[in-house]
């Protein structure tokens, strides 16, 4: 059946003071294999993330804010309304240290197994998705 997810009611997984991530769509929530995984992420103002390179492609849709994004050896400015395709193997890191506004993004993954935040949710919560009303 169709599904409506209220992002504000999804419990964020907190990564220090720098980042929080809400799983808003995956195979568990939909009950269907092969569903694209979508996370709603927030890089806090004045913070930067360490970065990584993944074995699979990743897509960022920048919802709001602006930051610097390191893509291998290049640094680009990103802002709300932009989409970034990050090919497999490309090192990427978000730097929001020069902004007083949080950077909000959607990240899209072809498969949940390629998202480190997914594994951390399972480790901490025993499942990939929680609402703010759950313990």
Phi, psi and omega in degrees: 000158175302159185219135175243126180245124176270104186304322181295340181263001178271130181290129177278146169270123186265128176247085181061206179272354187274323195212144169225146186226129176248122173285116182248348176200129173199185182293332179287313182296319183274338185073020182230130175290153175079010179280138175298137179269134179233129174246145171256114183246149176230117172266117186294148177304138178080009184237162176223153177255150184295325178093167182193168168238138183245163180280348181232160177297152176221149178235133172253135166244115182279116181278313182201161182091185176208149184199176173260141179235119176274125177237101190054246183262003182254144175244126180238153175272133176239152180208167179310138179095359181255152174242137179236124173266124181245105183291155177309138177087351181275121176291135180217142180209133179264136180233109181246023184292334183267007183247149174261006181241139174298148174259119180251129183223156165255134174246136182243131179234141177292330184212135183301332184293347182263005182251115181299326180295328177299312180297323179293324176298315179298317180297314184278321188252340186083003177201169187269345189222133174219150172263167180292345179276348179274155177291000000 
